[in-house]
mmCIF file of C-alpha atoms in Angstrom:
data_model
loop_
_atom_site.group_PDB
_atom_site.id
_atom_site.type_symbol
_atom_site.label_atom_id
_atom_site.label_comp_id
_atom_site.label_asym_id
_atom_site.label_seq_id
_atom_site.Cartn_x
_atom_site.Cartn_y
_atom_site.Cartn_z
ATOM 1 C CA UNK X 1 -1.999 -20.077 -5.511
ATOM 2 C CA UNK X 2 -0.279 -17.244 -4.766
ATOM 3 C CA UNK X 3 -1.128 -14.366 -2.005
ATOM 4 C CA UNK X 4 -2.517 -11.584 -4.703
ATOM 5 C CA UNK X 5 -4.837 -14.325 -6.096
ATOM 6 C CA UNK X 6 -5.666 -15.709 -2.644
ATOM 7 C CA UNK X 7 -6.528 -12.070 -1.721
ATOM 8 C CA UNK X 8 -8.661 -11.308 -4.884
ATOM 9 C CA UNK X 9 -10.509 -14.539 -4.266
ATOM 10 C CA UNK X 10 -11.586 -13.453 -1.153
ATOM 11 C CA UNK X 11 -13.281 -10.661 -2.018
ATOM 12 C CA UNK X 12 -15.311 -12.529 -4.591
ATOM 13 C CA UNK X 13 -18.898 -14.452 -3.660
ATOM 14 C CA UNK X 14 -19.904 -12.877 -0.592
ATOM 15 C CA UNK X 15 -22.761 -13.258 0.724
ATOM 16 C CA UNK X 16 -25.640 -10.483 2.172
ATOM 17 C CA UNK X 17 -24.243 -9.689 5.887
ATOM 18 C CA UNK X 18 -20.645 -11.983 5.401
ATOM 19 C CA UNK X 19 -18.135 -9.244 3.860
ATOM 20 C CA UNK X 20 -14.514 -9.535 4.068
ATOM 21 C CA UNK X 21 -13.599 -7.863 7.256
ATOM 22 C CA UNK X 22 -10.022 -6.102 6.727
ATOM 23 C CA UNK X 23 -8.248 -5.255 9.927
ATOM 24 C CA UNK X 24 -6.201 -2.605 9.863
ATOM 25 C CA UNK X 25 -2.430 -2.771 11.168
ATOM 26 C CA UNK X 26 -0.203 -0.002 11.916
ATOM 27 C CA UNK X 27 3.064 -2.311 12.616
ATOM 28 C CA UNK X 28 4.464 -5.658 12.721
ATOM 29 C CA UNK X 29 3.256 -6.077 16.663
ATOM 30 C CA UNK X 30 -0.176 -5.211 15.561
ATOM 31 C CA UNK X 31 -0.150 -7.527 11.926
ATOM 32 C CA UNK X 32 0.391 -10.459 14.249
ATOM 33 C CA UNK X 33 -1.979 -9.632 16.644
ATOM 34 C CA UNK X 34 -4.622 -9.501 13.829
ATOM 35 C CA UNK X 35 -3.026 -12.497 11.941
ATOM 36 C CA UNK X 36 -2.685 -14.871 15.090
ATOM 37 C CA UNK X 37 -6.313 -14.113 15.255
ATOM 38 C CA UNK X 38 -7.164 -15.764 12.262
ATOM 39 C CA UNK X 39 -8.187 -12.913 10.038
ATOM 40 C CA UNK X 40 -7.520 -14.396 6.602
ATOM 41 C CA UNK X 41 -5.749 -10.819 5.375
ATOM 42 C CA UNK X 42 -4.922 -7.012 6.419
ATOM 43 C CA UNK X 43 -5.193 -3.591 4.847
ATOM 44 C CA UNK X 44 -2.996 -1.210 6.765
ATOM 45 C CA UNK X 45 -4.523 2.499 7.141
ATOM 46 C CA UNK X 46 -2.471 5.476 5.770
ATOM 47 C CA UNK X 47 -3.641 7.264 8.813
ATOM 48 C CA UNK X 48 -2.719 4.915 11.483
ATOM 49 C CA UNK X 49 0.295 4.277 10.579
ATOM 50 C CA UNK X 50 1.108 7.940 9.874
ATOM 51 C CA UNK X 51 0.210 8.140 13.819
ATOM 52 C CA UNK X 52 3.003 5.565 14.676
ATOM 53 C CA UNK X 53 5.393 6.819 13.016
ATOM 54 C CA UNK X 54 4.304 10.711 14.765
ATOM 55 C CA UNK X 55 3.293 12.050 11.694
ATOM 56 C CA UNK X 56 0.041 14.170 11.043
ATOM 57 C CA UNK X 57 -2.051 11.648 8.169
ATOM 58 C CA UNK X 58 -0.884 12.881 4.639
ATOM 59 C CA UNK X 59 2.411 13.828 5.592
ATOM 60 C CA UNK X 60 4.537 10.949 5.889
ATOM 61 C CA UNK X 61 6.946 10.399 3.207
ATOM 62 C CA UNK X 62 6.701 7.719 1.090
ATOM 63 C CA UNK X 63 9.893 6.398 1.706
ATOM 64 C CA UNK X 64 8.996 5.983 5.211
ATOM 65 C CA UNK X 65 5.241 4.697 4.347
ATOM 66 C CA UNK X 66 6.798 2.003 1.772
ATOM 67 C CA UNK X 67 9.057 0.795 4.711
ATOM 68 C CA UNK X 68 6.538 0.596 7.427
ATOM 69 C CA UNK X 69 3.905 -1.488 4.566
ATOM 70 C CA UNK X 70 7.259 -3.919 4.172
ATOM 71 C CA UNK X 71 7.243 -4.778 7.981
ATOM 72 C CA UNK X 72 4.045 -5.428 8.510
ATOM 73 C CA UNK X 73 4.411 -7.340 5.373
ATOM 74 C CA UNK X 74 7.181 -10.018 6.290
ATOM 75 C CA UNK X 75 5.778 -10.393 10.288
ATOM 76 C CA UNK X 76 2.775 -12.333 8.564
ATOM 77 C CA UNK X 77 2.066 -14.855 6.157
ATOM 78 C CA UNK X 78 -1.530 -13.812 5.416
ATOM 79 C CA UNK X 79 -1.797 -10.974 1.801
ATOM 80 C CA UNK X 80 -1.386 -7.409 3.063
ATOM 81 C CA UNK X 81 -2.926 -4.382 1.593
ATOM 82 C CA UNK X 82 -1.300 -1.240 1.639
ATOM 83 C CA UNK X 83 -2.984 2.393 1.744
ATOM 84 C CA UNK X 84 -0.735 4.691 -0.195
ATOM 85 C CA UNK X 85 -2.781 7.838 -0.523
ATOM 86 C CA UNK X 86 -2.421 9.354 -3.656
ATOM 87 C CA UNK X 87 0.242 7.630 -4.929
ATOM 88 C CA UNK X 88 2.896 9.841 -3.592
ATOM 89 C CA UNK X 89 3.091 11.401 -7.295
ATOM 90 C CA UNK X 90 4.910 8.711 -8.134
ATOM 91 C CA UNK X 91 4.504 7.274 -12.013
ATOM 92 C CA UNK X 92 2.789 4.092 -12.520
ATOM 93 C CA UNK X 93 5.708 2.024 -12.718
ATOM 94 C CA UNK X 94 7.495 3.196 -9.696
ATOM 95 C CA UNK X 95 4.748 3.728 -7.621
ATOM 96 C CA UNK X 96 3.944 -0.662 -8.406
ATOM 97 C CA UNK X 97 7.625 -1.419 -7.729
ATOM 98 C CA UNK X 98 7.797 0.222 -4.949
ATOM 99 C CA UNK X 99 4.491 -1.474 -3.694
ATOM 100 C CA UNK X 100 5.812 -5.344 -5.083
ATOM 101 C CA UNK X 101 9.186 -4.942 -2.925
ATOM 102 C CA UNK X 102 7.238 -4.451 0.233
ATOM 103 C CA UNK X 103 5.775 -7.596 -0.270
ATOM 104 C CA UNK X 104 1.567 -6.056 -0.245
ATOM 105 C CA UNK X 105 -0.413 -7.810 -2.586
ATOM 106 C CA UNK X 106 -2.756 -5.005 -2.353
ATOM 107 C CA UNK X 107 -3.401 -0.973 -2.905
ATOM 108 C CA UNK X 108 -5.529 2.117 -1.956
ATOM 109 C CA UNK X 109 -5.283 4.922 -4.134
ATOM 110 C CA UNK X 110 -7.235 7.654 -3.593
ATOM 111 C CA UNK X 111 -9.027 10.131 -6.194
ATOM 112 C CA UNK X 112 -8.587 13.646 -3.829
ATOM 113 C CA UNK X 113 -4.675 15.437 -3.236
ATOM 114 C CA UNK X 114 -4.708 18.332 -0.709
ATOM 115 C CA UNK X 115 -8.211 17.903 0.048
ATOM 116 C CA UNK X 116 -9.316 18.628 -3.703
ATOM 117 C CA UNK X 117 -11.339 16.168 -5.738
ATOM 118 C CA UNK X 118 -9.190 14.924 -8.780
ATOM 119 C CA UNK X 119 -10.684 15.123 -12.288
ATOM 120 C CA UNK X 120 -12.443 11.841 -12.509
ATOM 121 C CA UNK X 121 -11.273 11.251 -16.407
ATOM 122 C CA UNK X 122 -7.819 11.864 -15.110
ATOM 123 C CA UNK X 123 -7.575 9.587 -12.565
ATOM 124 C CA UNK X 124 -9.600 6.854 -14.004
ATOM 125 C CA UNK X 125 -6.614 7.128 -16.695
ATOM 126 C CA UNK X 126 -4.110 7.253 -14.310
ATOM 127 C CA UNK X 127 -5.605 4.230 -12.627
ATOM 128 C CA UNK X 128 -5.371 2.476 -15.769
ATOM 129 C CA UNK X 129 -2.276 2.776 -16.535
ATOM 130 C CA UNK X 130 -1.177 1.387 -12.929
ATOM 131 C CA UNK X 131 -3.673 -1.502 -13.815
ATOM 132 C CA UNK X 132 -1.831 -1.979 -16.631
ATOM 133 C CA UNK X 133 2.045 -1.709 -15.382
ATOM 134 C CA UNK X 134 0.709 -4.407 -12.271
ATOM 135 C CA UNK X 135 -1.053 -6.764 -14.193
ATOM 136 C CA UNK X 136 -2.415 -9.403 -11.699
ATOM 137 C CA UNK X 137 0.110 -8.724 -9.165
ATOM 138 C CA UNK X 138 -1.554 -5.894 -7.364
ATOM 139 C CA UNK X 139 -5.012 -5.664 -6.094
ATOM 140 C CA UNK X 140 -6.288 -2.102 -6.772
ATOM 141 C CA UNK X 141 -8.491 -0.691 -4.218
ATOM 142 C CA UNK X 142 -9.860 2.952 -5.978
ATOM 143 C CA UNK X 143 -11.005 5.324 -3.182
ATOM 144 C CA UNK X 144 -13.863 7.496 -4.107
ATOM 145 C CA UNK X 145 -13.740 10.836 -1.992
ATOM 146 C CA UNK X 146 -16.438 12.790 -2.789
ATOM 147 C CA UNK X 147 -18.228 12.040 0.816
ATOM 148 C CA UNK X 148 -14.868 13.589 2.161
ATOM 149 C CA UNK X 149 -14.217 16.243 -0.512
ATOM 150 C CA UNK X 150 -17.142 16.759 -2.535
ATOM 151 C CA UNK X 151 -21.170 17.408 -2.312
ATOM 152 C CA UNK X 152 -21.602 13.852 -1.010
ATOM 153 C CA UNK X 153 -23.809 12.833 -4.016
ATOM 154 C CA UNK X 154 -24.143 9.474 -3.694
ATOM 155 C CA UNK X 155 -24.835 9.835 -8.341
ATOM 156 C CA UNK X 156 -21.326 11.440 -8.048
ATOM 157 C CA UNK X 157 -19.880 8.725 -6.340
ATOM 158 C CA UNK X 158 -21.462 6.426 -8.718
ATOM 159 C CA UNK X 159 -20.449 7.681 -12.031
ATOM 160 C CA UNK X 160 -16.610 8.141 -10.216
ATOM 161 C CA UNK X 161 -16.590 4.744 -9.301
ATOM 162 C CA UNK X 162 -18.036 3.545 -12.427
ATOM 163 C CA UNK X 163 -15.151 5.010 -14.489
ATOM 164 C CA UNK X 164 -12.219 3.481 -11.842
ATOM 165 C CA UNK X 165 -14.112 -0.182 -12.651
ATOM 166 C CA UNK X 166 -13.919 0.567 -16.081
ATOM 167 C CA UNK X 167 -10.008 1.081 -15.664
ATOM 168 C CA UNK X 168 -9.155 -1.378 -14.148
ATOM 169 C CA UNK X 169 -10.088 -1.476 -10.865
ATOM 170 C CA UNK X 170 -10.493 -4.371 -8.176
ATOM 171 C CA UNK X 171 -12.591 -2.588 -5.817
ATOM 172 C CA UNK X 172 -13.851 0.771 -4.956
ATOM 173 C CA UNK X 173 -13.862 2.608 -1.866
ATOM 174 C CA UNK X 174 -16.387 5.587 -1.400
ATOM 175 C CA UNK X 175 -14.849 6.851 2.422
ATOM 176 C CA UNK X 176 -17.289 7.945 4.761
ATOM 177 C CA UNK X 177 -20.312 7.101 2.470
ATOM 178 C CA UNK X 178 -23.525 7.488 5.043
ATOM 179 C CA UNK X 179 -24.835 4.121 5.892
ATOM 180 C CA UNK X 180 -28.228 4.550 4.158
ATOM 181 C CA UNK X 181 -26.963 5.306 0.753
ATOM 182 C CA UNK X 182 -25.118 1.991 0.629
ATOM 183 C CA UNK X 183 -27.999 -0.046 -0.885
ATOM 184 C CA UNK X 184 -28.177 3.057 -3.803
ATOM 185 C CA UNK X 185 -24.274 2.789 -3.933
ATOM 186 C CA UNK X 186 -24.437 -1.145 -4.475
ATOM 187 C CA UNK X 187 -26.690 -0.798 -6.772
ATOM 188 C CA UNK X 188 -25.255 1.648 -9.222
ATOM 189 C CA UNK X 189 -21.539 -0.276 -8.803
ATOM 190 C CA UNK X 190 -20.359 -3.145 -10.236
ATOM 191 C CA UNK X 191 -17.859 -5.752 -8.043
ATOM 192 C CA UNK X 192 -16.148 -5.212 -4.442
ATOM 193 C CA UNK X 193 -17.473 -2.705 -2.618
ATOM 194 C CA UNK X 194 -15.423 -1.645 0.342
ATOM 195 C CA UNK X 195 -17.007 0.076 3.237
ATOM 196 C CA UNK X 196 -15.013 1.753 6.336
ATOM 197 C CA UNK X 197 -16.901 0.615 9.932
ATOM 198 C CA UNK X 198 -17.189 3.093 12.602
ATOM 199 C CA UNK X 199 -17.091 2.155 16.276
ATOM 200 C CA UNK X 200 -20.501 3.968 16.923
ATOM 201 C CA UNK X 201 -21.901 2.716 13.277
ATOM 202 C CA UNK X 202 -23.498 0.147 12.220
ATOM 203 C CA UNK X 203 -21.752 -3.324 12.364
ATOM 204 C CA UNK X 204 -19.797 -5.175 10.149
ATOM 205 C CA UNK X 205 -22.665 -7.652 9.390
ATOM 206 C CA UNK X 206 -25.311 -4.779 8.868
ATOM 207 C CA UNK X 207 -23.079 -2.605 6.389
ATOM 208 C CA UNK X 208 -22.827 -6.193 4.484
ATOM 209 C CA UNK X 209 -26.283 -6.729 4.737
ATOM 210 C CA UNK X 210 -26.851 -3.274 3.458
ATOM 211 C CA UNK X 211 -24.212 -4.256 0.214
ATOM 212 C CA UNK X 212 -20.144 -3.587 1.706
ATOM 213 C CA UNK X 213 -17.800 -6.445 0.444
ATOM 214 C CA UNK X 214 -15.530 -5.962 2.439
ATOM 215 C CA UNK X 215 -14.763 -3.604 5.955
ATOM 216 C CA UNK X 216 -11.867 -1.445 6.974
ATOM 217 C CA UNK X 217 -11.444 0.354 9.510
ATOM 218 C CA UNK X 218 -8.927 3.042 9.231
ATOM 219 C CA UNK X 219 -7.067 4.721 12.058
ATOM 220 C CA UNK X 220 -10.174 2.899 14.587
ATOM 221 C CA UNK X 221 -8.312 0.303 16.043
ATOM 222 C CA UNK X 222 -5.264 1.818 16.518
ATOM 223 C CA UNK X 223 -7.093 4.769 18.491
ATOM 224 C CA UNK X 224 -9.273 2.002 20.310
ATOM 225 C CA UNK X 225 -5.545 0.192 20.976
ATOM 226 C CA UNK X 226 -4.549 3.604 22.193
ATOM 227 C CA UNK X 227 -7.619 4.600 24.645
ATOM 228 C CA UNK X 228 -6.759 1.164 26.217
ATOM 229 C CA UNK X 229 -3.008 1.785 26.932
ATOM 230 C CA UNK X 230 -3.740 5.063 27.936
ATOM 231 C CA UNK X 231 -6.184 3.420 30.654
ATOM 232 C CA UNK X 232 -3.128 1.051 31.634
ATOM 233 C CA UNK X 233 -1.093 4.130 31.586
ATOM 234 C CA UNK X 234 -3.278 6.056 33.940
ATOM 235 C CA UNK X 235 -3.889 2.564 36.537
ATOM 236 C CA UNK X 236 0.444 1.923 36.461
ATOM 237 C CA UNK X 237 0.175 6.286 38.185
ATOM 238 C CA UNK X 238 -1.944 5.418 40.949
ATOM 239 C CA UNK X 239 -0.311 2.310 42.258
#
């Protein structure tokens, strides 16, 4: 079984309360830590990678983002999915080629740009082109940004998600959807559902019971690691 087949199979047949948990490495060192801990796959967060490279979220030049993903993918033997934001304006052929060159087997593609939601039908058409070019070589996670840049209407999120699934998306990601609306999203959306876990929010197991198929963390794990490093730095000052 290829890495992409392995990654796709990890999303299937998940029992309620047992979602796929994908830690978000921001560099090769963190990727090896997560892989050595036994996680079956990883998913890079664009915000976490941006912080590790010294950029604000959304400001990483595409060449640097693809290079960072390549370092993560080559450092581990498990499947790696890459958050490549809105695709950086690249045509589907180039986007798919560059992703595959990194060694990634999946990608996040968001439906907003510059804080504004894209037309959902145009986004669906673009996703269909990505799927046509990629075939089965990439697992496409279509991000739905209505809870970030829209009015937070679950029905709008469901409508967008359905268009993206029809276009060939393997999974949809209504980022920052409130936990209480997850059952409604689960009932209205076919296929795997990606949910972000927050430190102060429900556990990943609870999110799974509410409908999540897979759990990611955005830059949350980098922030926790940075806080631990900050404590170490403070202790060094006192010795």
